[in-house]
PDB file of N, CA and C in Angstrom:
ATOM      1  N   GLY A 980      -2.243  11.996  -0.816  1.00 87.00           N
ATOM      2  CA  GLY A 980      -1.593  12.654   0.287  1.00 87.00           C
ATOM      3  C   GLY A 980      -0.711  11.675   1.045  1.00 87.00           C
ATOM      4  N   ASP A 981      -0.634  11.911   2.328  1.00 94.00           N
ATOM      5  CA  ASP A 981       0.228  11.104   3.195  1.00 94.00           C
ATOM      6  C   ASP A 981      -0.540  10.009   3.931  1.00 94.00           C
ATOM      7  N   ASP A 982      -1.833   9.913   3.678  1.00 96.00           N
ATOM      8  CA  ASP A 982      -2.642   8.900   4.342  1.00 96.00           C
ATOM      9  C   ASP A 982      -2.549   7.569   3.605  1.00 96.00           C
ATOM     10  N   LEU A 983      -2.608   6.496   4.363  1.00 94.00           N
ATOM     11  CA  LEU A 983      -2.599   5.147   3.796  1.00 94.00           C
ATOM     12  C   LEU A 983      -3.934   4.481   4.070  1.00 94.00           C
ATOM     13  N   PHE A 984      -4.391   3.683   3.112  1.00 95.00           N
ATOM     14  CA  PHE A 984      -5.661   2.988   3.241  1.00 95.00           C
ATOM     15  C   PHE A 984      -5.435   1.510   2.969  1.00 95.00           C
ATOM     16  N   CYS A 985      -6.033   0.661   3.799  1.00 94.00           N
ATOM     17  CA  CYS A 985      -5.941  -0.781   3.550  1.00 94.00           C
ATOM     18  C   CYS A 985      -7.245  -1.443   3.972  1.00 94.00           C
ATOM     19  N   GLN A 986      -7.416  -2.659   3.501  1.00 95.00           N
ATOM     20  CA  GLN A 986      -8.580  -3.464   3.858  1.00 95.00           C
ATOM     21  C   GLN A 986      -8.095  -4.763   4.471  1.00 95.00           C
ATOM     22  N   LYS A 987      -8.839  -5.244   5.462  1.00 94.00           N
ATOM     23  CA  LYS A 987      -8.493  -6.506   6.099  1.00 94.00           C
ATOM     24  C   LYS A 987      -9.770  -7.311   6.277  1.00 94.00           C
ATOM     25  N   THR A 988      -9.708  -8.578   5.917  1.00 94.00           N
ATOM     26  CA  THR A 988     -10.846  -9.469   6.085  1.00 94.00           C
ATOM     27  C   THR A 988     -10.732 -10.155   7.439  1.00 94.00           C
ATOM     28  N   ILE A 989     -11.818 -10.064   8.225  1.00 92.00           N
ATOM     29  CA  ILE A 989     -11.841 -10.711   9.524  1.00 92.00           C
ATOM     30  C   ILE A 989     -13.075 -11.609   9.609  1.00 92.00           C
ATOM     31  N   ASN A 990     -13.102 -12.436  10.599  1.00 87.00           N
ATOM     32  CA  ASN A 990     -14.183 -13.388  10.812  1.00 87.00           C
ATOM     33  C   ASN A 990     -15.468 -12.650  11.155  1.00 87.00           C
ATOM     34  N   VAL A 991     -16.592 -13.130  10.670  1.00 86.00           N
ATOM     35  CA  VAL A 991     -17.889 -12.511  10.934  1.00 86.00           C
ATOM     36  C   VAL A 991     -18.172 -12.460  12.432  1.00 86.00           C
ATOM     37  N   PHE A 992     -17.678 -13.425  13.188  1.00 84.00           N
ATOM     38  CA  PHE A 992     -17.896 -13.441  14.625  1.00 84.00           C
ATOM     39  C   PHE A 992     -17.117 -12.327  15.330  1.00 84.00           C
ATOM     40  N   ASP A 993     -16.024 -11.859  14.726  1.00 90.00           N
ATOM     41  CA  ASP A 993     -15.310 -10.702  15.276  1.00 90.00           C
ATOM     42  C   ASP A 993     -16.188  -9.457  15.223  1.00 90.00           C
ATOM     43  N   PHE A 994     -17.010  -9.343  14.185  1.00 90.00           N
ATOM     44  CA  PHE A 994     -17.960  -8.235  14.086  1.00 90.00           C
ATOM     45  C   PHE A 994     -19.078  -8.386  15.113  1.00 90.00           C
ATOM     46  N   LEU A 995     -19.588  -9.587  15.246  1.00 86.00           N
ATOM     47  CA  LEU A 995     -20.725  -9.828  16.130  1.00 86.00           C
ATOM     48  C   LEU A 995     -20.361  -9.722  17.602  1.00 86.00           C
ATOM     49  N   LEU A 996     -19.224 -10.277  17.978  1.00 89.00           N
ATOM     50  CA  LEU A 996     -18.853 -10.379  19.382  1.00 89.00           C
ATOM     51  C   LEU A 996     -17.824  -9.346  19.835  1.00 89.00           C
ATOM     52  N   GLY A 997     -17.187  -8.681  18.877  1.00 93.00           N
ATOM     53  CA  GLY A 997     -16.099  -7.766  19.203  1.00 93.00           C
ATOM     54  C   GLY A 997     -14.789  -8.535  19.259  1.00 93.00           C
ATOM     55  N   SER A 998     -13.701  -7.835  18.994  1.00 94.00           N
ATOM     56  CA  SER A 998     -12.403  -8.494  18.950  1.00 94.00           C
ATOM     57  C   SER A 998     -11.297  -7.446  18.931  1.00 94.00           C
ATOM     58  N   VAL A 999     -10.090  -7.897  19.156  1.00 96.00           N
ATOM     59  CA  VAL A 999      -8.911  -7.061  18.973  1.00 96.00           C
ATOM     60  C   VAL A 999      -8.148  -7.643  17.794  1.00 96.00           C
ATOM     61  N   ILE A1000      -7.936  -6.823  16.779  1.00 95.00           N
ATOM     62  CA  ILE A1000      -7.273  -7.255  15.549  1.00 95.00           C
ATOM     63  C   ILE A1000      -5.901  -6.596  15.491  1.00 95.00           C
ATOM     64  N   ILE A1001      -4.896  -7.363  15.128  1.00 95.00           N
ATOM     65  CA  ILE A1001      -3.536  -6.839  15.013  1.00 95.00           C
ATOM     66  C   ILE A1001      -3.243  -6.570  13.543  1.00 95.00           C
ATOM     67  N   ILE A1002      -2.751  -5.376  13.268  1.00 93.00           N
ATOM     68  CA  ILE A1002      -2.334  -5.040  11.907  1.00 93.00           C
ATOM     69  C   ILE A1002      -0.876  -4.620  11.933  1.00 93.00           C
ATOM     70  N   ASN A1003      -0.204  -4.777  10.802  1.00 92.00           N
ATOM     71  CA  ASN A1003       1.179  -4.347  10.655  1.00 92.00           C
ATOM     72  C   ASN A1003       1.214  -3.000   9.945  1.00 92.00           C
ATOM     73  N   THR A1004       2.055  -2.094  10.440  1.00 91.00           N
ATOM     74  CA  THR A1004       2.217  -0.796   9.805  1.00 91.00           C
ATOM     75  C   THR A1004       3.294  -0.888   8.731  1.00 91.00           C
ATOM     76  N   ILE A1005       3.477   0.210   7.997  1.00 89.00           N
ATOM     77  CA  ILE A1005       4.490   0.194   6.928  1.00 89.00           C
ATOM     78  C   ILE A1005       5.899   0.102   7.477  1.00 89.00           C
ATOM     79  N   ASP A1006       6.084   0.460   8.760  1.00 89.00           N
ATOM     80  CA  ASP A1006       7.413   0.339   9.356  1.00 89.00           C
ATOM     81  C   ASP A1006       7.501  -0.858  10.308  1.00 89.00           C
ATOM     82  N   ASN A1007       6.708  -1.879  10.027  1.00 92.00           N
ATOM     83  CA  ASN A1007       6.721  -3.182  10.722  1.00 92.00           C
ATOM     84  C   ASN A1007       6.368  -3.126  12.201  1.00 92.00           C
ATOM     85  N   LYS A1008       5.598  -2.163  12.612  1.00 93.00           N
ATOM     86  CA  LYS A1008       5.071  -2.144  13.969  1.00 93.00           C
ATOM     87  C   LYS A1008       3.742  -2.886  13.960  1.00 93.00           C
ATOM     88  N   LYS A1009       3.433  -3.515  15.073  1.00 95.00           N
ATOM     89  CA  LYS A1009       2.156  -4.211  15.210  1.00 95.00           C
ATOM     90  C   LYS A1009       1.244  -3.353  16.075  1.00 95.00           C
ATOM     91  N   LEU A1010       0.071  -3.032  15.536  1.00 94.00           N
ATOM     92  CA  LEU A1010      -0.904  -2.232  16.262  1.00 94.00           C
ATOM     93  C   LEU A1010      -2.145  -3.052  16.527  1.00 94.00           C
ATOM     94  N   GLN A1011      -2.735  -2.826  17.687  1.00 95.00           N
ATOM     95  CA  GLN A1011      -3.983  -3.493  18.033  1.00 95.00           C
ATOM     96  C   GLN A1011      -5.138  -2.531  17.790  1.00 95.00           C
ATOM     97  N   ILE A1012      -6.133  -3.010  17.072  1.00 95.00           N
ATOM     98  CA  ILE A1012      -7.342  -2.222  16.830  1.00 95.00           C
ATOM     99  C   ILE A1012      -8.504  -2.961  17.473  1.00 95.00           C
ATOM    100  N   LYS A1013      -9.214  -2.269  18.352  1.00 96.00           N
ATOM    101  CA  LYS A1013     -10.373  -2.876  18.999  1.00 96.00           C
ATOM    102  C   LYS A1013     -11.580  -2.696  18.091  1.00 96.00           C
ATOM    103  N   VAL A1014     -12.165  -3.820  17.699  1.00 95.00           N
ATOM    104  CA  VAL A1014     -13.386  -3.819  16.905  1.00 95.00           C
ATOM    105  C   VAL A1014     -14.536  -4.076  17.886  1.00 95.00           C
ATOM    106  N   PRO A1015     -15.343  -3.054  18.188  1.00 95.00           N
ATOM    107  CA  PRO A1015     -16.432  -3.255  19.153  1.00 95.00           C
ATOM    108  C   PRO A1015     -17.484  -4.210  18.607  1.00 95.00           C
ATOM    109  N   LYS A1016     -18.164  -4.915  19.525  1.00 92.00           N
ATOM    110  CA  LYS A1016     -19.215  -5.832  19.076  1.00 92.00           C
ATOM    111  C   LYS A1016     -20.290  -5.037  18.349  1.00 92.00           C
ATOM    112  N   GLY A1017     -20.827  -5.646  17.312  1.00 90.00           N
ATOM    113  CA  GLY A1017     -21.860  -4.994  16.519  1.00 90.00           C
ATOM    114  C   GLY A1017     -21.332  -4.059  15.445  1.00 90.00           C
ATOM    115  N   THR A1018     -20.017  -3.998  15.258  1.00 92.00           N
ATOM    116  CA  THR A1018     -19.444  -3.160  14.199  1.00 92.00           C
ATOM    117  C   THR A1018     -19.937  -3.651  12.845  1.00 92.00           C
ATOM    118  N   GLN A1019     -20.260  -2.721  11.973  1.00 93.00           N
ATOM    119  CA  GLN A1019     -20.772  -3.071  10.654  1.00 93.00           C
ATOM    120  C   GLN A1019     -19.625  -3.301   9.665  1.00 93.00           C
ATOM    121  N   VAL A1020     -19.843  -4.197   8.732  1.00 92.00           N
ATOM    122  CA  VAL A1020     -18.864  -4.454   7.674  1.00 92.00           C
ATOM    123  C   VAL A1020     -18.620  -3.165   6.906  1.00 92.00           C
ATOM    124  N   GLY A1021     -17.364  -2.884   6.593  1.00 92.00           N
ATOM    125  CA  GLY A1021     -17.017  -1.687   5.834  1.00 92.00           C
ATOM    126  C   GLY A1021     -16.705  -0.484   6.693  1.00 92.00           C
ATOM    127  N   THR A1022     -16.776  -0.623   8.015  1.00 93.00           N
ATOM    128  CA  THR A1022     -16.447   0.483   8.901  1.00 93.00           C
ATOM    129  C   THR A1022     -14.959   0.797   8.803  1.00 93.00           C
ATOM    130  N   ASN A1023     -14.628   2.083   8.733  1.00 94.00           N
ATOM    131  CA  ASN A1023     -13.232   2.519   8.686  1.00 94.00           C
ATOM    132  C   ASN A1023     -12.739   2.863  10.085  1.00 94.00           C
ATOM    133  N   PHE A1024     -11.531   2.442  10.393  1.00 96.00           N
ATOM    134  CA  PHE A1024     -10.879   2.791  11.639  1.00 96.00           C
ATOM    135  C   PHE A1024      -9.639   3.611  11.295  1.00 96.00           C
ATOM    136  N   GLY A1025      -9.506   4.773  11.905  1.00 95.00           N
ATOM    137  CA  GLY A1025      -8.365   5.644  11.650  1.00 95.00           C
ATOM    138  C   GLY A1025      -7.308   5.516  12.729  1.00 95.00           C
ATOM    139  N   ILE A1026      -6.045   5.545  12.306  1.00 94.00           N
ATOM    140  CA  ILE A1026      -4.921   5.465  13.229  1.00 94.00           C
ATOM    141  C   ILE A1026      -4.028   6.668  12.933  1.00 94.00           C
ATOM    142  N   ASN A1027      -4.070   7.643  13.813  1.00 95.00           N
ATOM    143  CA  ASN A1027      -3.319   8.877  13.604  1.00 95.00           C
ATOM    144  C   ASN A1027      -1.813   8.644  13.664  1.00 95.00           C
ATOM    145  N   GLY A1028      -1.090   9.233  12.704  1.00 94.00           N
ATOM    146  CA  GLY A1028       0.364   9.223  12.723  1.00 94.00           C
ATOM    147  C   GLY A1028       1.034   7.970  12.213  1.00 94.00           C
ATOM    148  N   TYR A1029       0.301   7.072  11.574  1.00 94.00           N
ATOM    149  CA  TYR A1029       0.905   5.841  11.062  1.00 94.00           C
ATOM    150  C   TYR A1029       0.825   5.741   9.536  1.00 94.00           C
ATOM    151  N   GLY A1030       0.643   6.881   8.872  1.00 94.00           N
ATOM    152  CA  GLY A1030       0.649   6.904   7.417  1.00 94.00           C
ATOM    153  C   GLY A1030       2.056   7.137   6.901  1.00 94.00           C
ATOM    154  N   MET A1031       2.135   7.682   5.694  1.00 94.00           N
ATOM    155  CA  MET A1031       3.430   7.968   5.070  1.00 94.00           C
ATOM    156  C   MET A1031       4.048   9.216   5.693  1.00 94.00           C
ATOM    157  N   PRO A1032       5.362   9.215   5.885  1.00 93.00           N
ATOM    158  CA  PRO A1032       6.016  10.444   6.346  1.00 93.00           C
ATOM    159  C   PRO A1032       6.080  11.469   5.209  1.00 93.00           C
ATOM    160  N   ASN A1033       5.795  12.706   5.529  1.00 93.00           N
ATOM    161  CA  ASN A1033       5.865  13.788   4.551  1.00 93.00           C
ATOM    162  C   ASN A1033       7.312  14.233   4.434  1.00 93.00           C
ATOM    163  N   VAL A1034       7.843  14.258   3.196  1.00 91.00           N
ATOM    164  CA  VAL A1034       9.261  14.588   3.010  1.00 91.00           C
ATOM    165  C   VAL A1034       9.564  16.048   3.338  1.00 91.00           C
ATOM    166  N   ARG A1035       8.585  16.933   3.234  1.00 93.00           N
ATOM    167  CA  ARG A1035       8.813  18.356   3.533  1.00 93.00           C
ATOM    168  C   ARG A1035       8.689  18.669   5.017  1.00 93.00           C
ATOM    169  N   THR A1036       7.651  18.128   5.646  1.00 93.00           N
ATOM    170  CA  THR A1036       7.386  18.492   7.040  1.00 93.00           C
ATOM    171  C   THR A1036       7.880  17.456   8.043  1.00 93.00           C
ATOM    172  N   GLY A1037       8.075  16.217   7.613  1.00 90.00           N
ATOM    173  CA  GLY A1037       8.475  15.154   8.517  1.00 90.00           C
ATOM    174  C   GLY A1037       7.314  14.542   9.285  1.00 90.00           C
ATOM    175  N   ARG A1038       6.155  15.199   9.218  1.00 94.00           N
ATOM    176  CA  ARG A1038       4.984  14.638   9.904  1.00 94.00           C
ATOM    177  C   ARG A1038       4.414  13.488   9.094  1.00 94.00           C
ATOM    178  N   ARG A1039       3.797  12.586   9.812  1.00 95.00           N
ATOM    179  CA  ARG A1039       3.217  11.413   9.158  1.00 95.00           C
ATOM    180  C   ARG A1039       1.729  11.611   8.962  1.00 95.00           C
ATOM    181  N   GLY A1040       1.234  11.009   7.894  1.00 96.00           N
ATOM    182  CA  GLY A1040      -0.201  10.992   7.649  1.00 96.00           C
ATOM    183  C   GLY A1040      -0.869   9.961   8.545  1.00 96.00           C
ATOM    184  N   ASN A1041      -2.095   9.661   8.267  1.00 96.00           N
ATOM    185  CA  ASN A1041      -2.861   8.693   9.036  1.00 96.00           C
ATOM    186  C   ASN A1041      -3.033   7.402   8.254  1.00 96.00           C
ATOM    187  N   ALA A1042      -3.266   6.326   8.975  1.00 95.00           N
ATOM    188  CA  ALA A1042      -3.575   5.041   8.351  1.00 95.00           C
ATOM    189  C   ALA A1042      -5.050   4.749   8.609  1.00 95.00           C
ATOM    190  N   TYR A1043      -5.709   4.198   7.615  1.00 96.00           N
ATOM    191  CA  TYR A1043      -7.122   3.835   7.730  1.00 96.00           C
ATOM    192  C   TYR A1043      -7.279   2.373   7.347  1.00 96.00           C
ATOM    193  N   VAL A1044      -8.000   1.640   8.188  1.00 96.00           N
ATOM    194  CA  VAL A1044      -8.245   0.222   7.938  1.00 96.00           C
ATOM    195  C   VAL A1044      -9.744   0.019   7.797  1.00 96.00           C
ATOM    196  N   ARG A1045     -10.149  -0.622   6.723  1.00 97.00           N
ATOM    197  CA  ARG A1045     -11.553  -0.991   6.512  1.00 97.00           C
ATOM    198  C   ARG A1045     -11.647  -2.500   6.664  1.00 97.00           C
ATOM    199  N   PHE A1046     -12.507  -2.922   7.584  1.00 94.00           N
ATOM    200  CA  PHE A1046     -12.676  -4.352   7.828  1.00 94.00           C
ATOM    201  C   PHE A1046     -13.834  -4.903   7.015  1.00 94.00           C
ATOM    202  N   ASN A1047     -13.562  -6.007   6.360  1.00 94.00           N
ATOM    203  CA  ASN A1047     -14.563  -6.751   5.594  1.00 94.00           C
ATOM    204  C   ASN A1047     -14.634  -8.155   6.171  1.00 94.00           C
ATOM    205  N   THR A1048     -15.591  -8.924   5.716  1.00 90.00           N
ATOM    206  CA  THR A1048     -15.717 -10.300   6.185  1.00 90.00           C
ATOM    207  C   THR A1048     -16.180 -11.186   5.038  1.00 90.00           C
ATOM    208  N   SER A1049     -16.098 -12.467   5.278  1.00 81.00           N
ATOM    209  CA  SER A1049     -16.674 -13.443   4.364  1.00 81.00           C
ATOM    210  C   SER A1049     -17.611 -14.325   5.178  1.00 81.00           C
ATOM    211  N   VAL A1050     -18.594 -14.863   4.533  1.00 77.00           N
ATOM    212  CA  VAL A1050     -19.563 -15.716   5.217  1.00 77.00           C
ATOM    213  C   VAL A1050     -18.889 -17.061   5.488  1.00 77.00           C
ATOM    214  N   PRO A1051     -18.900 -17.499   6.753  1.00 72.00           N
ATOM    215  CA  PRO A1051     -18.250 -18.775   7.047  1.00 72.00           C
ATOM    216  C   PRO A1051     -19.008 -19.941   6.435  1.00 72.00           C
ATOM    217  N   ASN A1052     -18.283 -20.974   6.116  1.00 74.00           N
ATOM    218  CA  ASN A1052     -18.877 -22.180   5.551  1.00 74.00           C
ATOM    219  C   ASN A1052     -19.251 -23.096   6.711  1.00 74.00           C
ATOM    220  N   ILE A1053     -20.487 -22.967   7.177  1.00 71.00           N
ATOM    221  CA  ILE A1053     -20.964 -23.783   8.289  1.00 71.00           C
ATOM    222  C   ILE A1053     -21.826 -24.900   7.712  1.00 71.00           C
ATOM    223  N   GLU A1054     -21.357 -26.113   7.872  1.00 73.00           N
ATOM    224  CA  GLU A1054     -22.078 -27.253   7.314  1.00 73.00           C
ATOM    225  C   GLU A1054     -23.017 -27.901   8.320  1.00 73.00           C
ATOM    226  N   ASP A1055     -22.877 -27.572   9.592  1.00 70.00           N
ATOM    227  CA  ASP A1055     -23.724 -28.154  10.628  1.00 70.00           C
ATOM    228  C   ASP A1055     -25.076 -27.452  10.624  1.00 70.00           C
ATOM    229  N   LYS A1056     -26.094 -28.151  10.160  1.00 74.00           N
ATOM    230  CA  LYS A1056     -27.435 -27.571  10.021  1.00 74.00           C
ATOM    231  C   LYS A1056     -27.990 -27.115  11.365  1.00 74.00           C
ATOM    232  N   GLN A1057     -27.677 -27.832  12.434  1.00 79.00           N
ATOM    233  CA  GLN A1057     -28.193 -27.477  13.752  1.00 79.00           C
ATOM    234  C   GLN A1057     -27.667 -26.112  14.203  1.00 79.00           C
ATOM    235  N   ILE A1058     -26.410 -25.830  13.950  1.00 77.00           N
ATOM    236  CA  ILE A1058     -25.845 -24.522  14.309  1.00 77.00           C
ATOM    237  C   ILE A1058     -26.576 -23.414  13.554  1.00 77.00           C
ATOM    238  N   LEU A1059     -26.812 -23.626  12.274  1.00 75.00           N
ATOM    239  CA  LEU A1059     -27.514 -22.619  11.470  1.00 75.00           C
ATOM    240  C   LEU A1059     -28.940 -22.406  11.971  1.00 75.00           C
ATOM    241  N   GLU A1060     -29.613 -23.491  12.360  1.00 81.00           N
ATOM    242  CA  GLU A1060     -30.975 -23.360  12.881  1.00 81.00           C
ATOM    243  C   GLU A1060     -30.991 -22.593  14.206  1.00 81.00           C
ATOM    244  N   GLU A1061     -29.993 -22.817  15.062  1.00 81.00           N
ATOM    245  CA  GLU A1061     -29.910 -22.094  16.334  1.00 81.00           C
ATOM    246  C   GLU A1061     -29.644 -20.615  16.088  1.00 81.00           C
ATOM    247  N   LEU A1062     -28.777 -20.296  15.138  1.00 77.00           N
ATOM    248  CA  LEU A1062     -28.508 -18.894  14.791  1.00 77.00           C
ATOM    249  C   LEU A1062     -29.767 -18.217  14.255  1.00 77.00           C
ATOM    250  N   GLU A1063     -30.545 -18.944  13.473  1.00 80.00           N
ATOM    251  CA  GLU A1063     -31.795 -18.401  12.938  1.00 80.00           C
ATOM    252  C   GLU A1063     -32.779 -18.114  14.069  1.00 80.00           C
ATOM    253  N   LYS A1064     -32.860 -19.002  15.056  1.00 84.00           N
ATOM    254  CA  LYS A1064     -33.744 -18.783  16.200  1.00 84.00           C
ATOM    255  C   LYS A1064     -33.321 -17.543  16.985  1.00 84.00           C
ATOM    256  N   ILE A1065     -32.025 -17.390  17.175  1.00 83.00           N
ATOM    257  CA  ILE A1065     -31.516 -16.217  17.893  1.00 83.00           C
ATOM    258  C   ILE A1065     -31.859 -14.951  17.121  1.00 83.00           C
ATOM    259  N   LYS A1066     -31.679 -14.985  15.819  1.00 76.00           N
ATOM    260  CA  LYS A1066     -31.990 -13.826  14.977  1.00 76.00           C
ATOM    261  C   LYS A1066     -33.457 -13.436  15.101  1.00 76.00           C
ATOM    262  N   ASN A1067     -34.305 -14.427  15.185  1.00 79.00           N
ATOM    263  CA  ASN A1067     -35.747 -14.168  15.255  1.00 79.00           C
ATOM    264  C   ASN A1067     -36.244 -13.948  16.687  1.00 79.00           C
ATOM    265  N   GLY A1068     -35.323 -13.918  17.653  1.00 81.00           N
ATOM    266  CA  GLY A1068     -35.702 -13.645  19.022  1.00 81.00           C
ATOM    267  C   GLY A1068     -36.310 -14.830  19.753  1.00 81.00           C
ATOM    268  N   ILE A1069     -36.095 -16.011  19.243  1.00 73.00           N
ATOM    269  CA  ILE A1069     -36.603 -17.226  19.895  1.00 73.00           C
ATOM    270  C   ILE A1069     -35.475 -17.811  20.724  1.00 73.00           C
ATOM    271  N   THR A1070     -35.701 -17.932  22.009  1.00 62.00           N
ATOM    272  CA  THR A1070     -34.668 -18.511  22.868  1.00 62.00           C
ATOM    273  C   THR A1070     -34.967 -19.979  23.098  1.00 62.00           C
ATOM    274  N   THR A1071     -33.910 -20.733  23.247  1.00 58.00           N
ATOM    275  CA  THR A1071     -34.070 -22.154  23.526  1.00 58.00           C
ATOM    276  C   THR A1071     -33.466 -22.440  24.882  1.00 58.00           C
ATOM    277  N   SER A1072     -34.022 -23.399  25.552  1.00 56.00           N
ATOM    278  CA  SER A1072     -33.528 -23.789  26.863  1.00 56.00           C
ATOM    279  C   SER A1072     -32.965 -25.191  26.777  1.00 56.00           C
ATOM    280  N   THR A1073     -31.736 -25.343  27.228  1.00 56.00           N
ATOM    281  CA  THR A1073     -31.129 -26.674  27.246  1.00 56.00           C
ATOM    282  C   THR A1073     -30.996 -27.116  28.681  1.00 56.00           C
ATOM    283  N   LYS A1074     -31.708 -28.174  29.036  1.00 51.00           N
ATOM    284  CA  LYS A1074     -31.646 -28.714  30.411  1.00 51.00           C
ATOM    285  C   LYS A1074     -31.238 -30.147  30.371  1.00 51.00           C
TER     286      LYS A1074
END
């Protein structure tokens, strides 16, 4: 149909903390998509009216963006241990 689908890889922290991601449309417009914190990998975001124009009706389809991520290469063992503590609900106090 007239809908467009694309995938974009973003940082894992954009999923965890939330972010605004800029994408380019087929007619070179820049759109901001707000990715709320806690969004799951593979979530689709729809943008009405930014798909392909229909040659018969002139109306445009929708654009859909699916966000994926890659695991960051964190070599600092201390950072990984702190993330593990947070995951397990263990808080640390730095004084």
